JSON list of C-alpha atoms and ligand atoms in Angstrom, two decimals:
[
{"chain": "A", "resi": 740, "resn": "UNK", "atom": "CA", "xyz": [-0.10, 0.06, 0.01]},
{"chain": "A", "resi": 741, "resn": "UNK", "atom": "CA", "xyz": [1.44, 2.81, -1.60]},
{"chain": "A", "resi": 742, "resn": "UNK", "atom": "CA", "xyz": [1.16, 6.34, 1.06]},
{"chain": "A", "resi": 743, "resn": "UNK", "atom": "CA", "xyz": [2.68, 9.70, -0.97]},
{"chain": "A", "resi": 744, "resn": "UNK", "atom": "CA", "xyz": [2.92, 13.53, 0.16]},
{"chain": "A", "resi": 745, "resn": "UNK", "atom": "CA", "xyz": [2.81, 15.64, -3.08]},
{"chain": "A", "resi": 746, "resn": "UNK", "atom": "CA", "xyz": [4.57, 18.90, -2.08]},
{"chain": "A", "resi": 747, "resn": "UNK", "atom": "CA", "xyz": [5.60, 22.25, -3.35]},
{"chain": "A", "resi": 748, "resn": "UNK", "atom": "CA", "xyz": [5.19, 25.53, -2.92]},
{"chain": "A", "resi": 749, "resn": "UNK", "atom": "CA", "xyz": [1.41, 27.43, -3.76]},
{"chain": "A", "resi": 750, "resn": "UNK", "atom": "CA", "xyz": [1.12, 27.71, -6.98]},
{"chain": "A", "resi": 751, "resn": "UNK", "atom": "CA", "xyz": [3.73, 24.33, -8.12]},
{"chain": "A", "resi": 752, "resn": "UNK", "atom": "CA", "xyz": [0.74, 22.51, -9.52]},
{"chain": "A", "resi": 753, "resn": "UNK", "atom": "CA", "xyz": [0.06, 19.76, -6.19]},
{"chain": "A", "resi": 754, "resn": "UNK", "atom": "CA", "xyz": [-3.94, 19.73, -6.97]},
{"chain": "A", "resi": 755, "resn": "UNK", "atom": "CA", "xyz": [-3.55, 19.15, -11.06]},
{"chain": "A", "resi": 756, "resn": "UNK", "atom": "CA", "xyz": [-0.74, 15.94, -10.06]},
{"chain": "A", "resi": 757, "resn": "UNK", "atom": "CA", "xyz": [-2.70, 14.72, -7.13]},
{"chain": "A", "resi": 758, "resn": "UNK", "atom": "CA", "xyz": [-5.47, 13.99, -9.73]},
{"chain": "A", "resi": 759, "resn": "UNK", "atom": "CA", "xyz": [-3.33, 11.87, -10.90]},
{"chain": "A", "resi": 760, "resn": "UNK", "atom": "CA", "xyz": [-1.57, 10.25, -9.05]},
{"chain": "A", "resi": 761, "resn": "UNK", "atom": "CA", "xyz": [-4.64, 8.88, -7.23]},
{"chain": "A", "resi": 762, "resn": "UNK", "atom": "CA", "xyz": [-6.32, 7.74, -10.19]},
{"chain": "A", "resi": 763, "resn": "UNK", "atom": "CA", "xyz": [-3.27, 6.52, -11.20]},
{"chain": "A", "resi": 764, "resn": "UNK", "atom": "CA", "xyz": [-2.44, 4.00, -7.77]},
{"chain": "A", "resi": 765, "resn": "UNK", "atom": "CA", "xyz": [-5.76, 4.20, -6.83]},
{"chain": "A", "resi": 766, "resn": "UNK", "atom": "CA", "xyz": [-5.03, 6.27, -3.72]},
{"chain": "A", "resi": 767, "resn": "UNK", "atom": "CA", "xyz": [-7.62, 8.18, -1.35]},
{"chain": "A", "resi": 768, "resn": "UNK", "atom": "CA", "xyz": [-6.86, 11.85, -2.02]},
{"chain": "A", "resi": 769, "resn": "UNK", "atom": "CA", "xyz": [-6.22, 13.69, 1.20]},
{"chain": "A", "resi": 770, "resn": "UNK", "atom": "CA", "xyz": [-6.72, 17.80, 1.16]},
{"chain": "A", "resi": 771, "resn": "UNK", "atom": "CA", "xyz": [-6.55, 19.64, 3.77]},
{"chain": "A", "resi": 772, "resn": "UNK", "atom": "CA", "xyz": [-6.98, 23.35, 1.69]},
{"chain": "A", "resi": 773, "resn": "UNK", "atom": "CA", "xyz": [-9.79, 21.59, 0.34]},
{"chain": "A", "resi": 774, "resn": "UNK", "atom": "CA", "xyz": [-10.83, 19.94, 3.68]},
{"chain": "A", "resi": 775, "resn": "UNK", "atom": "CA", "xyz": [-10.57, 23.41, 5.38]},
{"chain": "A", "resi": 776, "resn": "UNK", "atom": "CA", "xyz": [-12.45, 25.09, 2.88]},
{"chain": "A", "resi": 777, "resn": "UNK", "atom": "CA", "xyz": [-15.22, 22.60, 3.00]},
{"chain": "A", "resi": 778, "resn": "UNK", "atom": "CA", "xyz": [-15.72, 23.24, 6.77]},
{"chain": "A", "resi": 779, "resn": "UNK", "atom": "CA", "xyz": [-15.79, 26.92, 5.82]},
{"chain": "A", "resi": 780, "resn": "UNK", "atom": "CA", "xyz": [-18.76, 26.95, 3.10]},
{"chain": "A", "resi": 781, "resn": "UNK", "atom": "CA", "xyz": [-20.48, 24.63, 5.17]},
{"chain": "A", "resi": 782, "resn": "UNK", "atom": "CA", "xyz": [-20.32, 27.00, 7.65]},
{"chain": "A", "resi": 783, "resn": "UNK", "atom": "CA", "xyz": [-19.30, 25.38, 10.63]},
{"chain": "A", "resi": 784, "resn": "UNK", "atom": "CA", "xyz": [-18.00, 26.10, 13.82]},
{"chain": "A", "resi": 785, "resn": "UNK", "atom": "CA", "xyz": [-14.83, 25.19, 12.65]},
{"chain": "A", "resi": 786, "resn": "UNK", "atom": "CA", "xyz": [-14.86, 27.06, 9.37]},
{"chain": "A", "resi": 787, "resn": "UNK", "atom": "CA", "xyz": [-15.99, 30.21, 11.15]},
{"chain": "A", "resi": 788, "resn": "UNK", "atom": "CA", "xyz": [-13.24, 30.02, 13.29]},
{"chain": "A", "resi": 789, "resn": "UNK", "atom": "CA", "xyz": [-10.75, 29.51, 10.03]},
{"chain": "A", "resi": 790, "resn": "UNK", "atom": "CA", "xyz": [-12.09, 32.16, 7.68]},
{"chain": "A", "resi": 791, "resn": "UNK", "atom": "CA", "xyz": [-9.74, 34.90, 8.38]},
{"chain": "A", "resi": 792, "resn": "UNK", "atom": "CA", "xyz": [-6.55, 33.33, 8.71]},
{"chain": "A", "resi": 793, "resn": "UNK", "atom": "CA", "xyz": [-7.29, 31.26, 5.51]},
{"chain": "A", "resi": 794, "resn": "UNK", "atom": "CA", "xyz": [-8.09, 34.63, 3.80]},
{"chain": "A", "resi": 795, "resn": "UNK", "atom": "CA", "xyz": [-5.04, 35.82, 5.09]},
{"chain": "A", "resi": 796, "resn": "UNK", "atom": "CA", "xyz": [-2.50, 33.02, 4.09]},
{"chain": "A", "resi": 797, "resn": "UNK", "atom": "CA", "xyz": [-1.49, 31.90, 7.03]},
{"chain": "A", "resi": 798, "resn": "UNK", "atom": "CA", "xyz": [-1.41, 28.27, 8.07]},
{"chain": "A", "resi": 799, "resn": "UNK", "atom": "CA", "xyz": [-4.27, 27.12, 10.59]},
{"chain": "A", "resi": 800, "resn": "UNK", "atom": "CA", "xyz": [-3.29, 25.68, 14.01]},
{"chain": "A", "resi": 801, "resn": "UNK", "atom": "CA", "xyz": [-1.51, 21.74, 13.66]},
{"chain": "A", "resi": 802, "resn": "UNK", "atom": "CA", "xyz": [-4.27, 20.86, 16.29]},
{"chain": "A", "resi": 803, "resn": "UNK", "atom": "CA", "xyz": [-7.38, 21.21, 14.23]},
{"chain": "A", "resi": 804, "resn": "UNK", "atom": "CA", "xyz": [-5.05, 20.00, 10.61]},
{"chain": "A", "resi": 805, "resn": "UNK", "atom": "CA", "xyz": [-3.60, 16.63, 12.48]},
{"chain": "A", "resi": 806, "resn": "UNK", "atom": "CA", "xyz": [-7.18, 15.47, 13.78]},
{"chain": "A", "resi": 807, "resn": "UNK", "atom": "CA", "xyz": [-8.54, 15.75, 10.20]},
{"chain": "A", "resi": 808, "resn": "UNK", "atom": "CA", "xyz": [-5.84, 13.93, 8.89]},
{"chain": "A", "resi": 809, "resn": "UNK", "atom": "CA", "xyz": [-6.02, 11.84, 12.11]},
{"chain": "A", "resi": 810, "resn": "UNK", "atom": "CA", "xyz": [-9.90, 10.51, 10.84]},
{"chain": "A", "resi": 811, "resn": "UNK", "atom": "CA", "xyz": [-9.04, 10.01, 7.31]},
{"chain": "A", "resi": 812, "resn": "UNK", "atom": "CA", "xyz": [-6.44, 6.99, 7.96]},
{"chain": "A", "resi": 813, "resn": "UNK", "atom": "CA", "xyz": [-8.87, 5.62, 10.15]},
{"chain": "A", "resi": 814, "resn": "UNK", "atom": "CA", "xyz": [-11.01, 5.82, 7.54]},
{"chain": "A", "resi": 815, "resn": "UNK", "atom": "CA", "xyz": [-8.76, 4.67, 4.59]},
{"chain": "A", "resi": 816, "resn": "UNK", "atom": "CA", "xyz": [-7.99, 0.75, 3.39]},
{"chain": "A", "resi": 817, "resn": "UNK", "atom": "CA", "xyz": [-5.92, 1.38, 0.09]},
{"chain": "A", "resi": 818, "resn": "UNK", "atom": "CA", "xyz": [-3.35, 4.45, 0.71]},
{"chain": "A", "resi": 819, "resn": "UNK", "atom": "CA", "xyz": [-3.67, 7.90, 0.81]},
{"chain": "A", "resi": 820, "resn": "UNK", "atom": "CA", "xyz": [-1.69, 10.79, -1.38]},
{"chain": "A", "resi": 821, "resn": "UNK", "atom": "CA", "xyz": [-1.32, 13.65, 1.18]},
{"chain": "A", "resi": 822, "resn": "UNK", "atom": "CA", "xyz": [-2.15, 16.98, -1.12]},
{"chain": "A", "resi": 823, "resn": "UNK", "atom": "CA", "xyz": [-0.99, 20.30, 1.16]},
{"chain": "A", "resi": 824, "resn": "UNK", "atom": "CA", "xyz": [-0.29, 18.03, 4.21]},
{"chain": "A", "resi": 825, "resn": "UNK", "atom": "CA", "xyz": [2.80, 18.15, 6.31]},
{"chain": "A", "resi": 826, "resn": "UNK", "atom": "CA", "xyz": [3.25, 21.87, 6.26]},
{"chain": "A", "resi": 827, "resn": "UNK", "atom": "CA", "xyz": [5.71, 21.83, 8.80]},
{"chain": "A", "resi": 828, "resn": "UNK", "atom": "CA", "xyz": [8.58, 19.63, 10.36]},
{"chain": "A", "resi": 829, "resn": "UNK", "atom": "CA", "xyz": [6.27, 18.57, 13.32]},
{"chain": "A", "resi": 830, "resn": "UNK", "atom": "CA", "xyz": [3.01, 17.83, 11.21]},
{"chain": "A", "resi": 831, "resn": "UNK", "atom": "CA", "xyz": [5.83, 15.67, 9.09]},
{"chain": "A", "resi": 832, "resn": "UNK", "atom": "CA", "xyz": [6.76, 14.08, 12.67]},
{"chain": "A", "resi": 833, "resn": "UNK", "atom": "CA", "xyz": [2.90, 13.67, 13.67]},
{"chain": "A", "resi": 834, "resn": "UNK", "atom": "CA", "xyz": [1.82, 11.89, 10.55]},
{"chain": "A", "resi": 835, "resn": "UNK", "atom": "CA", "xyz": [5.00, 9.08, 10.65]},
{"chain": "A", "resi": 836, "resn": "UNK", "atom": "CA", "xyz": [3.20, 8.23, 13.99]},
{"chain": "A", "resi": 837, "resn": "UNK", "atom": "CA", "xyz": [-0.11, 8.65, 12.60]},
{"chain": "A", "resi": 838, "resn": "UNK", "atom": "CA", "xyz": [0.70, 5.40, 10.45]},
{"chain": "A", "resi": 839, "resn": "UNK", "atom": "CA", "xyz": [3.15, 3.95, 12.69]},
{"chain": "A", "resi": 840, "resn": "UNK", "atom": "CA", "xyz": [0.37, 3.67, 14.79]},
{"chain": "A", "resi": 841, "resn": "UNK", "atom": "CA", "xyz": [-1.63, 1.40, 11.85]},
{"chain": "A", "resi": 842, "resn": "UNK", "atom": "CA", "xyz": [1.43, -0.34, 10.47]},
{"chain": "A", "resi": 843, "resn": "UNK", "atom": "CA", "xyz": [2.13, 2.34, 7.56]},
{"chain": "A", "resi": 844, "resn": "UNK", "atom": "CA", "xyz": [4.31, 4.81, 6.67]},
{"chain": "A", "resi": 845, "resn": "UNK", "atom": "CA", "xyz": [5.22, 7.39, 3.77]},
{"chain": "A", "resi": 846, "resn": "UNK", "atom": "CA", "xyz": [6.56, 6.03, 0.96]},
{"chain": "A", "resi": 847, "resn": "UNK", "atom": "CA", "xyz": [8.14, 8.88, -0.85]},
{"chain": "A", "resi": 848, "resn": "UNK", "atom": "CA", "xyz": [7.50, 12.40, -1.36]},
{"chain": "A", "resi": 849, "resn": "UNK", "atom": "CA", "xyz": [6.89, 14.01, -4.44]},
{"chain": "A", "resi": 850, "resn": "UNK", "atom": "CA", "xyz": [8.40, 17.27, -4.57]},
{"chain": "A", "resi": 851, "resn": "UNK", "atom": "CA", "xyz": [7.29, 19.52, -7.31]},
{"chain": "A", "resi": 852, "resn": "UNK", "atom": "CA", "xyz": [10.36, 22.08, -8.20]},
{"chain": "A", "resi": 853, "resn": "UNK", "atom": "CA", "xyz": [8.86, 25.49, -10.27]},
{"chain": "A", "resi": 854, "resn": "UNK", "atom": "CA", "xyz": [11.06, 28.80, -9.71]},
{"chain": "A", "resi": 855, "resn": "UNK", "atom": "CA", "xyz": [9.54, 31.07, -8.00]},
{"chain": "A", "resi": 856, "resn": "UNK", "atom": "CA", "xyz": [8.54, 33.32, -10.18]},
{"chain": "A", "resi": 857, "resn": "UNK", "atom": "CA", "xyz": [6.92, 31.79, -12.93]},
{"chain": "A", "resi": 858, "resn": "UNK", "atom": "CA", "xyz": [4.86, 30.43, -8.79]},
{"chain": "A", "resi": 859, "resn": "UNK", "atom": "CA", "xyz": [3.69, 34.15, -8.61]},
{"chain": "A", "resi": 860, "resn": "UNK", "atom": "CA", "xyz": [2.74, 34.04, -12.54]},
{"chain": "A", "resi": 861, "resn": "UNK", "atom": "CA", "xyz": [0.63, 31.23, -12.44]},
{"chain": "A", "resi": 862, "resn": "UNK", "atom": "CA", "xyz": [-1.07, 32.17, -9.44]},
{"chain": "A", "resi": 863, "resn": "UNK", "atom": "CA", "xyz": [-1.85, 35.86, -10.71]},
{"chain": "A", "resi": 864, "resn": "UNK", "atom": "CA", "xyz": [-3.58, 33.80, -13.78]},
{"chain": "A", "resi": 865, "resn": "UNK", "atom": "CA", "xyz": [-4.94, 31.17, -11.39]},
{"chain": "A", "resi": 866, "resn": "UNK", "atom": "CA", "xyz": [-6.63, 33.91, -8.82]},
{"chain": "A", "resi": 867, "resn": "UNK", "atom": "CA", "xyz": [-8.55, 35.29, -12.18]},
{"chain": "A", "resi": 868, "resn": "UNK", "atom": "CA", "xyz": [-10.93, 31.70, -12.61]},
{"chain": "A", "resi": 869, "resn": "UNK", "atom": "CA", "xyz": [-10.49, 30.62, -8.76]},
{"chain": "A", "resi": 870, "resn": "UNK", "atom": "CA", "xyz": [-12.35, 32.64, -6.89]},
{"chain": "A", "resi": 871, "resn": "UNK", "atom": "CA", "xyz": [-11.01, 31.32, -4.00]},
{"chain": "A", "resi": 872, "resn": "UNK", "atom": "CA", "xyz": [-11.11, 34.37, -1.25]},
{"chain": "A", "resi": 873, "resn": "UNK", "atom": "CA", "xyz": [-6.36, 33.57, -0.41]},
{"chain": "A", "resi": 874, "resn": "UNK", "atom": "CA", "xyz": [-5.76, 33.86, -4.48]},
{"chain": "A", "resi": 875, "resn": "UNK", "atom": "CA", "xyz": [-4.63, 37.71, -4.71]},
{"chain": "A", "resi": 876, "resn": "UNK", "atom": "CA", "xyz": [-1.34, 39.29, -4.70]},
{"chain": "A", "resi": 877, "resn": "UNK", "atom": "CA", "xyz": [-0.82, 40.76, -1.00]},
{"chain": "A", "resi": 878, "resn": "UNK", "atom": "CA", "xyz": [-2.28, 37.27, -0.18]},
{"chain": "A", "resi": 879, "resn": "UNK", "atom": "CA", "xyz": [0.00, 35.58, -2.72]},
{"chain": "A", "resi": 880, "resn": "UNK", "atom": "CA", "xyz": [3.02, 37.12, -1.07]},
{"chain": "A", "resi": 881, "resn": "UNK", "atom": "CA", "xyz": [2.84, 36.35, 2.89]},
{"chain": "A", "resi": 882, "resn": "UNK", "atom": "CA", "xyz": [1.20, 32.30, 1.23]},
{"chain": "A", "resi": 883, "resn": "UNK", "atom": "CA", "xyz": [4.72, 32.34, -0.07]},
{"chain": "A", "resi": 884, "resn": "UNK", "atom": "CA", "xyz": [6.76, 33.30, 2.95]},
{"chain": "A", "resi": 885, "resn": "UNK", "atom": "CA", "xyz": [4.45, 30.50, 4.97]},
{"chain": "A", "resi": 886, "resn": "UNK", "atom": "CA", "xyz": [5.46, 28.09, 2.36]},
{"chain": "A", "resi": 887, "resn": "UNK", "atom": "CA", "xyz": [9.34, 29.45, 2.79]},
{"chain": "A", "resi": 888, "resn": "UNK", "atom": "CA", "xyz": [9.67, 29.84, 6.04]},
{"chain": "A", "resi": 889, "resn": "UNK", "atom": "CA", "xyz": [7.62, 27.03, 8.01]},
{"chain": "A", "resi": 890, "resn": "UNK", "atom": "CA", "xyz": [7.02, 24.24, 5.39]},
{"chain": "A", "resi": 891, "resn": "UNK", "atom": "CA", "xyz": [10.34, 24.28, 3.35]},
{"chain": "A", "resi": 892, "resn": "UNK", "atom": "CA", "xyz": [11.45, 22.74, 5.86]},
{"chain": "A", "resi": 893, "resn": "UNK", "atom": "CA", "xyz": [9.76, 19.96, 5.64]},
{"chain": "A", "resi": 894, "resn": "UNK", "atom": "CA", "xyz": [11.71, 18.47, 2.28]},
{"chain": "A", "resi": 895, "resn": "UNK", "atom": "CA", "xyz": [14.83, 18.24, 4.64]},
{"chain": "A", "resi": 896, "resn": "UNK", "atom": "CA", "xyz": [13.03, 16.24, 7.06]},
{"chain": "A", "resi": 897, "resn": "UNK", "atom": "CA", "xyz": [12.15, 13.86, 3.99]},
{"chain": "A", "resi": 898, "resn": "UNK", "atom": "CA", "xyz": [15.10, 13.95, 2.11]},
{"chain": "A", "resi": 899, "resn": "UNK", "atom": "CA", "xyz": [17.39, 12.72, 5.40]},
{"chain": "A", "resi": 900, "resn": "UNK", "atom": "CA", "xyz": [14.68, 9.46, 4.98]},
{"chain": "A", "resi": 901, "resn": "UNK", "atom": "CA", "xyz": [16.14, 9.06, 1.28]},
{"chain": "A", "resi": 902, "resn": "UNK", "atom": "CA", "xyz": [12.25, 9.19, 0.66]},
{"chain": "A", "resi": 903, "resn": "UNK", "atom": "CA", "xyz": [12.48, 12.98, -1.68]},
{"chain": "A", "resi": 904, "resn": "UNK", "atom": "CA", "xyz": [11.78, 12.75, -5.52]},
{"chain": "A", "resi": 905, "resn": "UNK", "atom": "CA", "xyz": [12.55, 15.68, -7.10]},
{"chain": "A", "resi": 906, "resn": "UNK", "atom": "CA", "xyz": [11.32, 17.00, -9.83]},
{"chain": "A", "resi": 907, "resn": "UNK", "atom": "CA", "xyz": [11.28, 19.49, -12.49]},
{"chain": "A", "resi": 908, "resn": "UNK", "atom": "CA", "xyz": [7.82, 20.98, -12.26]},
{"chain": "A", "resi": 909, "resn": "UNK", "atom": "CA", "xyz": [7.46, 23.20, -15.55]},
{"chain": "A", "resi": 910, "resn": "UNK", "atom": "CA", "xyz": [6.66, 22.29, -18.71]},
{"chain": "A", "resi": 911, "resn": "UNK", "atom": "CA", "xyz": [3.07, 20.80, -20.04]},
{"chain": "A", "resi": 912, "resn": "UNK", "atom": "CA", "xyz": [1.01, 18.81, -17.29]},
{"chain": "A", "resi": 913, "resn": "UNK", "atom": "CA", "xyz": [0.96, 15.49, -19.42]},
{"chain": "A", "resi": 914, "resn": "UNK", "atom": "CA", "xyz": [5.56, 15.69, -19.09]},
{"chain": "A", "resi": 915, "resn": "UNK", "atom": "CA", "xyz": [5.29, 16.49, -15.36]},
{"chain": "A", "resi": 916, "resn": "UNK", "atom": "CA", "xyz": [3.07, 14.06, -15.21]},
{"chain": "A", "resi": 917, "resn": "UNK", "atom": "CA", "xyz": [5.00, 11.40, -17.04]},
{"chain": "A", "resi": 918, "resn": "UNK", "atom": "CA", "xyz": [8.14, 12.52, -14.71]},
{"chain": "A", "resi": 919, "resn": "UNK", "atom": "CA", "xyz": [6.30, 11.86, -11.89]},
{"chain": "A", "resi": 920, "resn": "UNK", "atom": "CA", "xyz": [5.54, 7.61, -12.23]},
{"chain": "A", "resi": 921, "resn": "UNK", "atom": "CA", "xyz": [8.95, 7.44, -13.97]},
{"chain": "A", "resi": 922, "resn": "UNK", "atom": "CA", "xyz": [10.93, 8.77, -10.21]},
{"chain": "A", "resi": 923, "resn": "UNK", "atom": "CA", "xyz": [7.67, 6.68, -8.59]},
{"chain": "A", "resi": 924, "resn": "UNK", "atom": "CA", "xyz": [8.54, 2.87, -10.44]},
{"chain": "B", "resi": 2040, "resn": "ADP", "atom": "P1", "xyz": [-2.05, 26.46, -2.03]},
{"chain": "B", "resi": 2040, "resn": "ADP", "atom": "O1", "xyz": [-0.96, 25.42, -1.91]},
{"chain": "B", "resi": 2040, "resn": "ADP", "atom": "O2", "xyz": [-2.76, 26.22, -2.78]},
{"chain": "B", "resi": 2040, "resn": "ADP", "atom": "O3", "xyz": [-1.88, 27.77, -0.80]},
{"chain": "B", "resi": 2040, "resn": "ADP", "atom": "P2", "xyz": [-3.74, 24.86, -0.17]},
{"chain": "B", "resi": 2040, "resn": "ADP", "atom": "O4", "xyz": [-5.23, 24.57, -0.24]},
{"chain": "B", "resi": 2040, "resn": "ADP", "atom": "O5", "xyz": [-3.26, 23.80, 0.37]},
{"chain": "B", "resi": 2040, "resn": "ADP", "atom": "O6", "xyz": [-3.63, 26.06, -1.17]},
{"chain": "B", "resi": 2040, "resn": "ADP", "atom": "O7", "xyz": [-3.84, 25.93, 1.34]},
{"chain": "B", "resi": 2040, "resn": "ADP", "atom": "C1", "xyz": [-4.59, 26.63, 1.46]},
{"chain": "B", "resi": 2040, "resn": "ADP", "atom": "C2", "xyz": [-4.59, 27.57, 3.57]},
{"chain": "B", "resi": 2040, "resn": "ADP", "atom": "O8", "xyz": [-5.06, 26.37, 3.78]},
{"chain": "B", "resi": 2040, "resn": "ADP", "atom": "C3", "xyz": [-2.87, 27.43, 3.59]},
{"chain": "B", "resi": 2040, "resn": "ADP", "atom": "O9", "xyz": [-2.82, 29.17, 3.38]},
{"chain": "B", "resi": 2040, "resn": "ADP", "atom": "C4", "xyz": [-3.73, 27.64, 5.49]},
{"chain": "B", "resi": 2040, "resn": "ADP", "atom": "O10", "xyz": [-4.07, 28.61, 5.65]},
{"chain": "B", "resi": 2040, "resn": "ADP", "atom": "C5", "xyz": [-4.34, 26.54, 5.15]},
{"chain": "B", "resi": 2040, "resn": "ADP", "atom": "N1", "xyz": [-3.85, 25.30, 5.17]},
{"chain": "B", "resi": 2040, "resn": "ADP", "atom": "C6", "xyz": [-3.92, 23.64, 4.11]},
{"chain": "B", "resi": 2040, "resn": "ADP", "atom": "N2", "xyz": [-3.39, 22.97, 5.09]},
{"chain": "B", "resi": 2040, "resn": "ADP", "atom": "C7", "xyz": [-2.56, 23.06, 6.22]},
{"chain": "B", "resi": 2040, "resn": "ADP", "atom": "C8", "xyz": [-1.90, 22.44, 6.87]},
{"chain": "B", "resi": 2040, "resn": "ADP", "atom": "N3", "xyz": [-1.25, 21.13, 7.29]},
{"chain": "B", "resi": 2040, "resn": "ADP", "atom": "N4", "xyz": [-1.57, 23.16, 7.89]},
{"chain": "B", "resi": 2040, "resn": "ADP", "atom": "C9", "xyz": [-2.02, 24.68, 8.58]},
{"chain": "B", "resi": 2040, "resn": "ADP", "atom": "N5", "xyz": [-2.39, 25.01, 6.91]},
{"chain": "B", "resi": 2040, "resn": "ADP", "atom": "C10", "xyz": [-2.99, 23.87, 6.26]}
]
């Protein structure tokens, strides 16, 4: 059973390639961003608490996402693609513990590498069509800072374990998908 982390800066194409990977390997797609946006759309108590944090581009607290991930792992039987999680080293450590409880472990981390200039261009373009309230220039810049300060160290965490697959995230969607399959196999 494969348990894969897809990793990259905001705008790196995680969502697009996630859809491809889950189909190819029959995995459950767990996107913490999607789960959090659903809470907001459903106007749950949690959704109301996190809306302003997400709109600013900051990370929500670890407890909130960890609880979501814990439930998702317990409910899953086919292997998971983690998208948007872990977002910091603490979350990466917790993920290892949660998986270990079920006799599972991370198989590999797929890291999409895209130059910063291109990330900003892609996100500004997406902002025009996504309707996401955190897709505007100020928030985009803040999300990139959060990524560099808190999330990037997660890459070294997996690299040290020999689990990092570094993928060139530029070019056509199909080319990138092909690079990912080659790297995983
Ligand atoms: P992107 O990677 O394009 O910025 P996501 O959909 O993954 O978008 O995340 C959107 C927002 O959801 C983040 O800016 C953050 O506020 C929140 N979020 C998602 N996943 C996590 C996480 N693992 N830990 C903390 N906050 C998270």
